[in-house]
Coordinates of C-alpha atoms in Angstrom, one line a residue:
Chain L
M987 CA 5.6 -48.5 -13.0
N988 CA 4.8 -48.9 -9.4
R989 CA 7.9 -50.9 -7.9
I990 CA 6.3 -51.2 -4.4
Y991 CA 2.6 -52.8 -4.4
G992 CA 4.2 -55.8 -4.2
L993 CA 6.9 -56.0 -2.4
A994 CA 4.8 -54.1 0.7
L995 CA 2.3 -56.8 1.0
L996 CA 5.0 -59.7 0.6
M997 CA 7.1 -58.0 3.0
M998 CA 4.9 -57.1 5.9
P999 CA 7.5 -56.6 8.1
I1000 CA 9.7 -54.5 6.5
L1001 CA 6.8 -52.4 5.2
A1002 CA 8.0 -49.3 6.9
M1003 CA 11.3 -49.6 4.6
A1004 CA 9.6 -49.7 1.5
S1005 CA 7.4 -47.4 2.0
D1006 CA 9.8 -44.6 2.1
S1007 CA 9.9 -45.3 -2.0
G1008 CA 6.9 -44.2 -2.6
E1009 CA 3.5 -43.5 -1.5
I1010 CA 1.3 -47.1 -1.6
N1011 CA -1.8 -47.5 -3.4
K1012 CA -4.0 -49.2 -0.7
N1013 CA -6.4 -50.3 -3.7
K1014 CA -3.5 -51.8 -5.2
I1015 CA -2.1 -53.7 -2.3
K1016 CA -4.8 -57.0 -2.6
E1017 CA -4.2 -57.3 -6.1
A1018 CA -0.4 -57.0 -5.7
A1019 CA -0.4 -59.6 -2.8
E1020 CA -1.7 -62.5 -5.4
Q1021 CA 0.8 -61.2 -8.5
V1022 CA 3.8 -59.8 -6.4
I1023 CA 5.0 -58.8 -9.9
Q1024 CA 4.6 -55.5 -11.3
V1025 CA 3.6 -54.8 -15.1
K1026 CA 3.7 -52.0 -17.5
E1027 CA 0.8 -49.6 -16.9
G1028 CA -2.3 -50.3 -18.8
F1029 CA -1.6 -53.9 -18.2
N1030 CA -2.5 -56.4 -15.2
A1031 CA -0.8 -59.2 -13.9
T1032 CA -2.7 -62.6 -12.3
T1033 CA -1.2 -65.9 -10.7
L1034 CA -2.3 -68.7 -13.2
V1035 CA -0.4 -71.7 -11.4
A1036 CA 1.2 -71.5 -7.5
A1037 CA 3.7 -73.9 -7.3
A1038 CA 4.0 -76.6 -10.2
G1039 CA 7.5 -77.5 -9.8
R1040 CA 11.3 -76.0 -11.2
N1041 CA 9.5 -74.5 -14.2
R1042 CA 11.4 -74.2 -17.6
H1043 CA 9.9 -73.3 -20.9
I1044 CA 5.9 -73.3 -21.4
V1045 CA 3.9 -73.4 -24.4
V1046 CA 0.1 -73.0 -24.9
A1047 CA -1.6 -75.2 -27.0
P1048 CA -4.2 -73.8 -29.3
D1049 CA -7.2 -75.2 -27.3
G1050 CA -5.7 -73.0 -24.2
D1051 CA -3.5 -76.1 -22.4
L1052 CA -0.8 -75.0 -20.5
F1053 CA 2.3 -77.3 -21.2
I1054 CA 5.1 -76.9 -18.7
K1055 CA 8.5 -78.5 -19.2
L1056 CA 10.1 -79.2 -15.2
D1057 CA 13.8 -79.4 -14.8
R1058 CA 13.2 -81.6 -12.1
L1059 CA 10.7 -84.7 -12.2
R1060 CA 7.2 -84.5 -10.3
N1061 CA 5.8 -87.8 -9.7
G1062 CA 8.0 -89.0 -11.8
K1063 CA 6.8 -86.8 -15.0
G1064 CA 8.7 -83.9 -16.4
I1065 CA 5.9 -82.2 -18.2
L1066 CA 2.9 -81.1 -16.8
Q1067 CA -0.4 -80.2 -18.6
M1068 CA -2.6 -78.0 -16.8
R1069 CA -6.2 -76.5 -17.6
R1070 CA -8.1 -73.8 -16.9
A1071 CA -10.8 -74.5 -14.4
E1072 CA -14.3 -72.7 -15.3
S1073 CA -15.3 -71.9 -11.7
S1074 CA -11.9 -70.7 -10.4
G1075 CA -10.2 -68.9 -13.8
K1076 CA -7.2 -71.1 -12.0
Y1077 CA -4.9 -73.7 -14.1
E1078 CA -5.5 -77.1 -12.8
L1079 CA -3.3 -80.3 -13.5
V1080 CA -5.0 -82.5 -15.7
D1081 CA -2.0 -84.9 -16.8
S1082 CA 1.6 -85.2 -16.8
F1083 CA 4.1 -87.5 -18.4
G1084 CA 7.7 -88.0 -20.1
N1085 CA 10.2 -89.0 -17.5
Y1086 CA 12.8 -86.7 -18.1
V1087 CA 13.9 -83.5 -17.3
G1088 CA 14.5 -80.2 -19.1
T1089 CA 14.0 -77.3 -20.7
G1090 CA 12.7 -77.3 -24.3
I1091 CA 8.9 -77.7 -25.2
A1092 CA 7.3 -76.4 -28.0
I1093 CA 4.1 -76.8 -30.0
R1094 CA 3.9 -76.9 -34.3
Q1095 CA 1.2 -78.0 -36.6
G1096 CA -0.3 -80.6 -34.7
Y1097 CA 2.9 -82.1 -32.3
L1098 CA 4.2 -81.4 -28.9
Y1099 CA 8.1 -80.8 -28.6
A1100 CA 10.2 -81.6 -25.7
S1101 CA 14.1 -81.9 -24.7
S1102 CA 15.6 -83.8 -22.2
D1103 CA 19.5 -82.6 -21.7
D1104 CA 20.8 -84.4 -24.8
A1105 CA 17.4 -85.5 -26.7
V1106 CA 14.4 -84.2 -28.3
Y1107 CA 11.0 -85.7 -28.4
R1108 CA 7.4 -85.3 -30.2
Y1109 CA 4.3 -86.3 -29.7
A1110 CA 1.4 -86.1 -31.7
L1111 CA -1.7 -83.7 -30.5
D1112 CA -5.4 -85.4 -31.5
K1113 CA -8.2 -82.7 -32.4
K1114 CA -8.9 -81.9 -28.7
G1115 CA -5.3 -80.8 -28.1
N1116 CA -4.6 -84.3 -25.8
V1117 CA -1.2 -85.9 -26.3
D1118 CA -1.5 -89.1 -28.3
Q1119 CA 1.2 -92.1 -26.8
K1120 CA 2.2 -90.3 -24.0
D1121 CA 4.5 -92.8 -22.9
N1122 CA 5.7 -93.9 -26.5
P1123 CA 6.9 -90.4 -28.2
Q1124 CA 9.0 -90.4 -31.3
R1125 CA 12.6 -89.5 -30.5
I1126 CA 13.5 -87.3 -33.2
V1127 CA 17.3 -86.6 -31.8
Q1128 CA 19.7 -88.0 -29.7
G1129 CA 22.7 -88.7 -28.6
L1130 CA 23.3 -84.6 -28.2
W1131 CA 26.2 -83.5 -25.9
S1132 CA 25.2 -83.0 -22.2
R1133 CA 28.2 -82.2 -20.0
R1134 CA 26.5 -80.6 -16.8
Q1135 CA 27.5 -77.0 -17.8
H1136 CA 24.9 -75.3 -20.1
A1137 CA 23.5 -79.0 -20.6
S1138 CA 19.8 -77.8 -21.4
K1139 CA 18.8 -77.9 -24.5
S1140 CA 16.1 -75.4 -25.8
I1141 CA 14.3 -75.7 -29.0
A1142 CA 12.5 -73.6 -31.8
L1143 CA 10.5 -74.7 -35.0
D1144 CA 10.0 -73.2 -38.5
Y1145 CA 6.9 -74.0 -40.6
A1146 CA 9.1 -75.7 -42.8
G1147 CA 9.5 -78.9 -40.9
N1148 CA 12.6 -78.0 -39.3
I1149 CA 13.5 -77.7 -35.6
Y1150 CA 16.5 -75.9 -34.2
V1151 CA 18.2 -76.5 -30.9
N1152 CA 20.7 -75.2 -28.8
I1153 CA 23.6 -77.4 -27.5
G1154 CA 25.4 -74.9 -25.0
A1155 CA 29.0 -75.3 -24.9
P1156 CA 30.0 -77.0 -21.3
S1157 CA 32.4 -74.2 -20.4
N1158 CA 32.9 -70.6 -19.6
A1159 CA 35.8 -69.3 -22.2
C1160 CA 37.0 -72.6 -23.8
Q1161 CA 40.3 -72.4 -21.5
V1162 CA 42.1 -75.8 -21.1
K1163 CA 41.0 -75.7 -17.5
D1164 CA 37.6 -74.0 -17.5
R1165 CA 37.3 -71.2 -15.2
T1166 CA 40.6 -71.3 -13.6
K1167 CA 43.2 -68.5 -13.8
D1168 CA 46.1 -68.3 -16.1
S1169 CA 44.9 -71.4 -18.1
P1170 CA 45.1 -70.4 -21.9
G1171 CA 42.0 -70.3 -24.1
M1172 CA 42.1 -73.1 -26.7
D1173 CA 43.0 -72.2 -30.2
P1174 CA 40.7 -73.5 -32.1
C1175 CA 38.4 -74.2 -29.8
P1176 CA 37.7 -77.9 -30.5
I1177 CA 34.1 -77.5 -28.5
L1178 CA 32.7 -75.4 -31.4
D1179 CA 32.7 -79.2 -33.4
S1180 CA 29.9 -80.2 -31.1
A1181 CA 28.5 -77.7 -29.3
G1182 CA 28.3 -73.6 -28.7
G1183 CA 26.1 -73.3 -31.6
I1184 CA 22.7 -74.1 -33.0
W1185 CA 21.8 -77.4 -34.7
K1186 CA 19.2 -77.6 -37.3
F1187 CA 17.1 -80.9 -37.7
R1188 CA 14.0 -82.5 -39.2
V1189 CA 11.2 -82.6 -37.3
D1190 CA 10.0 -86.0 -38.6
Q1191 CA 13.0 -88.1 -38.7
S1192 CA 13.8 -90.7 -35.8
D1193 CA 16.8 -90.8 -33.6
Q1194 CA 18.7 -88.1 -35.6
S1195 CA 22.1 -87.0 -34.2
Y1196 CA 25.6 -85.5 -35.3
P1197 CA 25.9 -87.0 -38.3
E1198 CA 22.2 -86.0 -39.6
G1199 CA 21.9 -82.8 -38.2
K1200 CA 23.4 -79.1 -39.6
R1201 CA 25.4 -76.9 -37.7
Y1202 CA 23.1 -74.0 -38.5
A1203 CA 25.0 -71.2 -36.3
T1204 CA 28.4 -71.3 -34.1
G1205 CA 30.1 -69.1 -31.8
L1206 CA 27.4 -69.0 -29.4
R1207 CA 28.3 -69.9 -25.7
N1208 CA 24.9 -70.9 -24.5
V1209 CA 21.6 -69.7 -25.7
V1210 CA 18.7 -70.2 -23.6
G1211 CA 15.9 -68.3 -24.7
L1212 CA 15.6 -68.2 -28.7
D1213 CA 12.0 -68.3 -31.3
W1214 CA 11.3 -68.4 -34.7
N1215 CA 10.2 -64.9 -36.4
E1216 CA 7.4 -66.0 -38.9
E1217 CA 7.1 -62.4 -40.1
V1218 CA 10.5 -62.2 -41.4
K1219 CA 11.5 -66.2 -41.3
A1220 CA 14.4 -66.0 -39.3
L1221 CA 15.6 -67.7 -36.0
Y1222 CA 16.4 -65.1 -32.8
V1223 CA 18.4 -66.0 -30.0
M1224 CA 19.3 -64.5 -27.0
Q1225 CA 23.2 -65.6 -25.5
H1226 CA 24.2 -66.0 -21.8
G1227 CA 27.8 -64.1 -22.1
R1228 CA 31.2 -65.3 -20.6
D1229 CA 31.1 -65.1 -16.7
M1230 CA 34.3 -64.0 -14.8
L1231 CA 36.3 -61.6 -16.2
S1232 CA 37.4 -59.9 -12.8
S1233 CA 37.7 -63.2 -11.1
L1234 CA 40.0 -64.7 -14.1
F1235 CA 41.6 -61.2 -15.1
P1236 CA 42.0 -59.3 -12.3
D1237 CA 44.9 -57.3 -13.1
E1238 CA 42.6 -55.9 -16.6
F1239 CA 39.0 -56.3 -15.0
S1240 CA 37.7 -54.4 -12.1
D1241 CA 34.9 -55.9 -10.2
S1242 CA 32.4 -53.1 -11.3
L1243 CA 33.7 -53.0 -14.9
S1244 CA 33.0 -57.1 -14.9
A1245 CA 29.8 -57.0 -13.4
E1246 CA 28.3 -54.9 -16.8
L1247 CA 30.6 -57.1 -18.9
P1248 CA 29.9 -58.4 -21.6
A1249 CA 26.6 -57.9 -22.7
E1250 CA 23.9 -60.5 -23.4
E1251 CA 23.7 -60.3 -27.4
M1252 CA 20.6 -60.8 -29.1
F1253 CA 21.2 -62.1 -32.6
R1254 CA 18.8 -62.9 -36.0
I1255 CA 20.7 -65.7 -36.8
E1256 CA 21.6 -66.4 -40.5
A1257 CA 22.6 -70.0 -41.6
G1258 CA 26.4 -71.0 -41.1
K1259 CA 27.6 -67.6 -39.3
D1260 CA 29.9 -67.1 -36.2
Y1261 CA 28.4 -65.2 -33.7
G1262 CA 32.1 -65.1 -31.9
W1263 CA 32.3 -67.1 -28.7
P1264 CA 34.9 -68.0 -27.1
Y1265 CA 37.1 -65.9 -28.9
C1266 CA 34.7 -62.6 -28.8
Y1267 CA 32.5 -60.7 -26.3
Y1268 CA 30.3 -57.8 -26.9
D1269 CA 31.6 -54.4 -24.9
P1270 CA 28.3 -52.5 -24.5
I1271 CA 30.1 -49.7 -23.3
Q1272 CA 32.2 -49.0 -26.0
N1273 CA 29.6 -50.7 -28.1
K1274 CA 32.0 -52.9 -29.8
K1275 CA 32.8 -56.8 -30.5
V1276 CA 36.4 -57.3 -28.6
L1277 CA 38.9 -60.1 -28.5
A1278 CA 38.8 -62.1 -25.0
P1279 CA 41.3 -62.2 -22.7
E1280 CA 42.3 -65.3 -23.1
Y1281 CA 43.2 -64.8 -26.7
G1282 CA 45.4 -62.1 -26.0
G1283 CA 42.7 -59.3 -25.8
D1284 CA 43.4 -56.3 -23.3
G1285 CA 39.4 -54.9 -23.0
E1286 CA 40.1 -52.9 -26.0
K1287 CA 41.5 -54.9 -28.9
V1288 CA 39.3 -56.0 -31.8
G1289 CA 41.6 -58.3 -33.7
R1290 CA 39.7 -61.2 -35.3
C1291 CA 36.5 -60.1 -34.0
A1292 CA 36.0 -57.4 -36.6
L1293 CA 34.9 -60.7 -38.7
K1294 CA 32.3 -62.0 -35.9
E1295 CA 28.4 -61.2 -36.3
H1296 CA 27.3 -57.9 -34.0
P1297 CA 24.5 -58.1 -31.6
L1298 CA 20.8 -56.8 -32.8
V1299 CA 20.0 -55.9 -29.3
A1300 CA 22.9 -55.4 -26.3
F1301 CA 21.1 -55.7 -22.6
P1302 CA 23.2 -55.6 -19.7
G1303 CA 26.0 -58.5 -18.5
H1304 CA 24.7 -61.4 -16.7
W1305 CA 21.3 -60.9 -16.6
G1306 CA 20.8 -64.2 -17.8
P1307 CA 18.1 -64.4 -20.9
N1308 CA 15.9 -67.6 -20.6
A1309 CA 13.3 -66.9 -22.9
M1310 CA 12.3 -65.2 -25.8
L1311 CA 9.0 -64.8 -27.5
F1312 CA 7.9 -62.7 -30.4
Y1313 CA 4.2 -61.3 -30.2
T1314 CA 1.8 -62.3 -32.6
G1315 CA -1.3 -61.8 -30.8
N1316 CA -4.3 -59.5 -31.1
Q1317 CA -5.0 -58.5 -27.7
F1318 CA -2.1 -56.0 -26.9
P1319 CA -1.8 -52.4 -28.6
E1320 CA -0.5 -52.4 -31.8
R1321 CA 3.2 -51.6 -31.3
Y1322 CA 3.7 -54.8 -29.6
K1323 CA 2.8 -56.8 -33.0
N1324 CA 5.8 -58.5 -34.0
G1325 CA 7.9 -57.2 -31.4
V1326 CA 9.8 -59.4 -28.9
F1327 CA 9.9 -60.3 -25.2
V1328 CA 12.6 -61.7 -23.3
A1329 CA 12.6 -63.0 -20.0
F1330 CA 15.7 -62.3 -17.8
H1331 CA 16.6 -65.0 -15.3
G1332 CA 18.7 -62.8 -13.0
S1333 CA 22.3 -62.6 -12.5
W1334 CA 24.6 -63.9 -9.8
N1335 CA 28.1 -63.4 -12.0
R1336 CA 27.3 -59.4 -11.0
A1337 CA 28.4 -59.4 -7.1
P1338 CA 29.9 -58.6 -5.1
F1339 CA 27.3 -55.7 -6.6
R1340 CA 23.5 -55.9 -6.4
Q1341 CA 22.1 -58.7 -8.6
A1342 CA 20.1 -57.6 -11.7
G1343 CA 17.5 -58.7 -14.4
Y1344 CA 15.0 -60.4 -13.1
N1345 CA 12.6 -59.3 -15.4
V1346 CA 10.6 -59.1 -18.4
M1347 CA 12.1 -56.8 -21.1
F1348 CA 10.3 -55.8 -24.5
V1349 CA 11.8 -54.5 -27.7
P1350 CA 9.7 -53.1 -30.2
M1351 CA 10.1 -54.7 -34.0
K1352 CA 9.2 -54.3 -37.5
D1353 CA 10.7 -56.4 -40.4
G1354 CA 12.3 -58.3 -37.8
K1355 CA 14.4 -55.1 -36.9
P1356 CA 14.0 -53.2 -33.4
V1357 CA 12.8 -49.8 -33.9
G1358 CA 13.4 -48.4 -30.0
E1359 CA 15.1 -49.0 -27.3
Y1360 CA 14.3 -52.0 -25.1
E1361 CA 12.2 -51.3 -22.2
L1362 CA 11.1 -52.8 -19.0
F1363 CA 8.0 -54.9 -19.0
A1364 CA 7.5 -56.7 -15.9
E1365 CA 9.6 -56.5 -13.0
G1366 CA 9.4 -57.2 -9.2
F1367 CA 9.9 -60.9 -9.4
T1368 CA 12.5 -61.1 -6.4
G1369 CA 9.9 -60.0 -4.1
K1370 CA 12.3 -57.4 -2.7
E1371 CA 13.8 -54.1 -3.1
Y1372 CA 16.9 -55.8 -4.2
I1373 CA 19.0 -58.6 -3.4
M1374 CA 22.9 -59.1 -3.4
S1375 CA 22.8 -62.9 -3.8
T1376 CA 20.7 -64.8 -6.4
G1377 CA 19.4 -67.3 -3.9
D1378 CA 17.5 -64.2 -2.0
A1379 CA 15.3 -64.2 -5.1
L1380 CA 11.5 -64.9 -4.3
Y1381 CA 11.1 -66.2 -8.3
R1382 CA 13.0 -66.3 -11.4
P1383 CA 11.6 -65.7 -15.2
C1384 CA 12.3 -68.4 -17.0
G1385 CA 9.7 -69.3 -19.9
L1386 CA 7.4 -67.2 -22.5
A1387 CA 4.4 -68.4 -23.6
Q1388 CA 1.4 -67.2 -25.6
T1389 CA -2.1 -67.5 -24.9
P1390 CA -4.9 -68.4 -27.7
D1391 CA -6.5 -64.7 -26.7
G1392 CA -2.9 -62.9 -26.8
S1393 CA -2.3 -62.8 -23.0
L1394 CA 1.6 -63.5 -22.1
L1395 CA 2.5 -66.3 -19.8
V1396 CA 5.5 -66.1 -17.5
S1397 CA 6.7 -68.9 -15.8
D1398 CA 9.2 -69.2 -12.6
S1399 CA 11.8 -71.6 -11.6
R1400 CA 12.0 -71.3 -8.3
E1401 CA 8.5 -72.0 -7.1
G1402 CA 6.9 -73.0 -10.2
R1403 CA 4.6 -70.0 -10.5
V1404 CA 3.0 -69.0 -13.8
W1405 CA 1.5 -65.4 -14.3
Q1406 CA -0.8 -64.4 -17.0
I1407 CA -0.3 -60.6 -18.3
R1408 CA -3.1 -59.0 -20.2
F1409 CA -3.7 -55.7 -21.4
G1410 CA -6.3 -53.6 -19.8
D1411 CA -8.2 -53.3 -16.3
K1412 CA -8.4 -56.3 -14.4
K1413 CA -11.7 -58.2 -14.9
Chain C
M1403 CA 49.2 -69.1 49.3
I1404 CA 48.1 -72.1 47.6
K1405 CA 44.7 -70.1 46.9
K1406 CA 46.6 -67.1 45.5
I1407 CA 48.1 -69.6 43.0
F1408 CA 44.5 -71.4 42.4
F1409 CA 43.9 -67.6 42.0
I1410 CA 46.3 -66.8 39.4
C1411 CA 45.4 -69.7 37.4
T1412 CA 42.0 -69.1 36.9
L1413 CA 42.8 -66.0 36.0
L1414 CA 45.1 -67.6 33.2
L1415 CA 43.0 -69.8 32.3
G1416 CA 40.2 -67.9 31.5
G1417 CA 42.1 -64.7 30.2
G1418 CA 43.5 -67.5 27.8
A1419 CA 40.4 -68.3 26.4
A1420 CA 39.4 -64.9 25.9
F1421 CA 43.0 -64.0 24.4
L1422 CA 42.5 -67.1 22.3
Q1423 CA 38.9 -65.8 20.8
T1424 CA 41.0 -62.5 19.9
I1425 CA 43.5 -64.1 18.2
Q1426 CA 40.9 -66.1 16.3
Q1427 CA 38.5 -63.2 14.8
P1428 CA 41.4 -61.7 12.8
R1429 CA 41.5 -64.8 11.1
I1430 CA 37.9 -65.0 10.4
A1431 CA 38.4 -61.4 9.4
A1432 CA 41.2 -62.3 7.2
G1433 CA 39.2 -65.6 5.8
K1434 CA 36.5 -62.8 4.7
K1435 CA 38.5 -60.7 2.7
V1436 CA 40.1 -63.7 0.6
Y1437 CA 36.3 -65.3 0.1
T1438 CA 35.1 -61.5 -1.0
K1439 CA 37.9 -62.0 -3.6
N1440 CA 38.5 -65.2 -4.7
C1441 CA 34.8 -67.2 -3.9
L1442 CA 32.1 -64.7 -3.4
A1443 CA 31.2 -64.2 -7.1
C1444 CA 30.3 -68.1 -7.5
H1445 CA 29.3 -68.8 -3.8
Q1446 CA 27.5 -65.5 -3.0
A1447 CA 27.7 -63.1 -0.7
N1448 CA 25.3 -65.4 1.5
G1449 CA 27.3 -68.5 0.8
A1450 CA 23.9 -70.0 -0.6
G1451 CA 25.3 -70.4 -4.2
V1452 CA 23.3 -70.2 -7.4
P1453 CA 20.6 -72.7 -7.7
G1454 CA 21.7 -75.5 -10.3
L1455 CA 25.2 -74.0 -11.0
N1456 CA 27.5 -73.4 -7.8
P1457 CA 26.8 -75.2 -4.7
P1458 CA 25.8 -73.6 -1.3
L1459 CA 28.3 -73.6 1.5
I1460 CA 25.8 -73.6 4.4
K1461 CA 25.1 -76.5 6.2
T1462 CA 26.4 -79.1 4.0
D1463 CA 28.9 -81.7 5.0
W1464 CA 31.3 -80.4 2.3
V1465 CA 32.2 -78.0 4.3
L1466 CA 31.6 -78.9 8.0
G1467 CA 32.9 -82.3 7.6
E1468 CA 36.4 -83.7 6.8
K1469 CA 38.9 -80.9 6.4
K1470 CA 41.2 -83.0 4.3
R1471 CA 38.5 -83.0 1.5
L1472 CA 37.7 -79.4 1.7
I1473 CA 41.6 -78.4 1.6
N1474 CA 41.6 -80.5 -1.7
V1475 CA 38.7 -78.9 -3.3
V1476 CA 40.2 -75.7 -3.3
L1477 CA 43.6 -76.9 -4.1
N1478 CA 42.9 -79.1 -6.8
G1479 CA 39.3 -78.2 -7.9
L1480 CA 36.1 -80.0 -8.3
D1481 CA 34.7 -81.2 -11.7
D1482 CA 32.8 -84.1 -11.0
A1483 CA 28.6 -84.6 -10.7
I1484 CA 28.3 -84.0 -6.8
E1485 CA 25.0 -84.0 -5.3
V1486 CA 25.0 -81.1 -2.2
N1487 CA 22.1 -81.4 0.1
G1488 CA 20.3 -83.4 -2.7
E1489 CA 20.9 -80.7 -5.3
E1490 CA 23.1 -81.1 -8.3
Y1491 CA 25.1 -77.9 -9.9
E1492 CA 26.8 -77.5 -12.9
N1493 CA 29.8 -75.2 -12.4
P1494 CA 33.0 -76.5 -12.1
M1495 CA 34.9 -75.5 -9.0
P1496 CA 38.4 -74.0 -10.3
A1497 CA 41.8 -75.3 -8.3
L1498 CA 42.9 -72.0 -6.3
E1499 CA 45.9 -73.4 -5.7
Y1500 CA 47.9 -70.2 -6.2
L1501 CA 46.4 -69.1 -2.7
S1502 CA 49.1 -69.7 0.2
D1503 CA 48.6 -71.9 2.9
Q1504 CA 47.6 -69.1 5.2
D1505 CA 44.8 -67.7 2.9
I1506 CA 43.4 -71.2 2.0
A1507 CA 43.1 -72.1 6.0
D1508 CA 41.8 -68.9 6.9
V1509 CA 39.3 -68.7 3.7
L1510 CA 38.0 -72.2 4.7
T1511 CA 37.6 -70.8 8.8
Y1512 CA 35.6 -68.3 7.5
V1513 CA 33.2 -70.5 5.4
R1514 CA 33.1 -72.9 8.1
N1515 CA 32.0 -70.2 11.1
A1516 CA 30.1 -67.9 8.6
F1517 CA 26.9 -68.3 7.2
G1518 CA 25.1 -69.7 10.3
N1519 CA 28.2 -72.7 10.0
K1520 CA 30.0 -73.8 12.9
A1521 CA 33.1 -76.0 12.9
S1522 CA 36.7 -76.0 13.9
F1523 CA 39.1 -73.7 12.7
I1524 CA 41.8 -75.2 9.9
E1525 CA 45.4 -74.3 10.2
P1526 CA 47.7 -73.1 8.0
S1527 CA 50.2 -76.2 8.4
E1528 CA 46.9 -78.9 7.5
V1529 CA 46.8 -77.3 4.2
K1530 CA 50.9 -77.1 3.7
A1531 CA 50.8 -80.8 4.6
I1532 CA 47.9 -81.7 1.7
R1533 CA 49.6 -79.8 -0.7
K1534 CA 53.1 -81.6 0.0
K1535 CA 51.2 -84.9 -0.6
K1536 CA 50.0 -84.0 -4.2

C-alpha cells in the first residue's frame, strides 16, 4: 500500500515533507489527486460523488441508483438519490426527499428504509427502482429515545420481515452525572430499559414503538455500523466503546493506556444476550473483558464480566466504527466473499496522542467466523500523514455499500464524498 | 528637573506595560497545562472540538463573550442543546468545579487567547465570586 500518493498532490506545499517517507511514483499522482485515498494493492478507487452533504449511511438499489442519508438537510431534504451519468461515469443527483436528518438507510425486498433519530420510515420502490410516495412514507417505528448523545438510529434487515434498530445509550458509562469525575455508575443502569441495545421490529407494521418491539440484545453502548449476514442468518454489530478512562480516573489510567482502551468490539448478536456495557469493557492488551472503574473495576478485575459476551474481533480503541458490510459480490477475489468490511470514522479520544482510525478494514470470514486477522483495506482519508485533532481530517469514512456489480462504495461525512473501490487496474 | 521626572515616568510606564506582559505570559502557560490535562481530550489540541460531538472554542461568543457565562460552564457543566456557530453538539460538558479558582482563571485565560482567539484575561477573584453565588 502506497501511503503517500494522495498526500503528495493534495498537500503540494508540504511535498518535500511528504517525500521523505518514500519515493513518489509520478505516474500515480494524477490518479491519486482524484482519489486521495489509497487502497489495497490490486484494487483502485475513484471518486463518484464530490460533495453531496453530511453523508451518513449509503445504499445502492438493484438498478444501481445510490441513496445517501444526510445528517443535515440539503434544500430541506435528508435523502439524496443519485444515478450514474452515462457520459461521465460520475453520479448525478436525480431526486431528493425525506424532511428529516439521520443515519440509517437500507434496501430490502422492494422497499427503501431510512431512519431519523427517533423513527424509521419505509418507501416502496417501483419496478424501475424509483421511490413511490416520496412525501408519504410508512412510518414503521416511532418514539425511540433521542437524547442528543448517540441518538443516531442505524438499521439492518433480515429476509424474514424484521428490522433491527440500534438505540444508542445517551451516556458514556451510565454515571449519575454523565462524563463527570467522581460520579458513580448507576447499578443497575436504568438506561438499558430503553437504550443501549438493539431493538427488533416488524417491517410491515406502522408506528411500532417500545411496546411492540423487542429488545433483541442489550449492553451495547452505541452501535453505528451493523449488518445482517445471510450466510449464517445472524446480525453483526460494531460497538463504539466508552471514552475518557484517564480523564475520569487519572490515578488508575494513564493517557497512553486510555488511548488504547477499550477495544472497539465486533459481536455476532444472539437474541437476548448481554454484551457488557456499562459494567464492562474489553481490554485488547490483556485480551479480557474487565469491570469498568465506575463499577469497582481497577483495570484488571473481571467480576460479573465473566458472564458477558466476548467480542468476535477487537479493534483498537476509539477508532469509531461507523459502518459494516458483509461482502457478497463476485467482483473481488474469492477470499473477500462473506468477509466483512468495517469503516472507521476516526478517533478523538486518543488525544493528546495522534488520532487513529479514518480507514476501512477487512476481516476475512468463513461461516460467520473470522479466519484471519483484520487487515487494512483503504486509508489516507485524513489527507495528511497524521493528525492530532479530529477536525484536521479532510474526510471521514462513515458509510459502506455494495453495487450490483460487486464494487465497494465508501461515503464521507465531512465533505460528502463517495468513492468506488473496484478490483483490478483502473479502466 | 521636570524633564527628568517626565523621563522616569515614561520609563516606568513603558516598563510597566512590558512588565505586565511578562507576568501575564506565565498565566497562559499555566492555563495551557490545565487545558492539556482537563479539556484537550474533548476540545482537541487545536481547540476546534469534534464535529457533531464536542464544540469548538475558536471564534465563538461562548468563549470570547460574557465571562460570567463562560465561568459558569466550567463550574456547573452544560447539558443543554446549544448551538455554536450554527452547529449542534451531542456531548455534555462535565462540571469541573474541583479545579481551583486559579486553575479555572488560568485555563479560561488560555482558551480566550489561544487558537487565534484574543480576549481579556479572567482573574481568580472573578471565578471565586461566581462560585460563591452558587
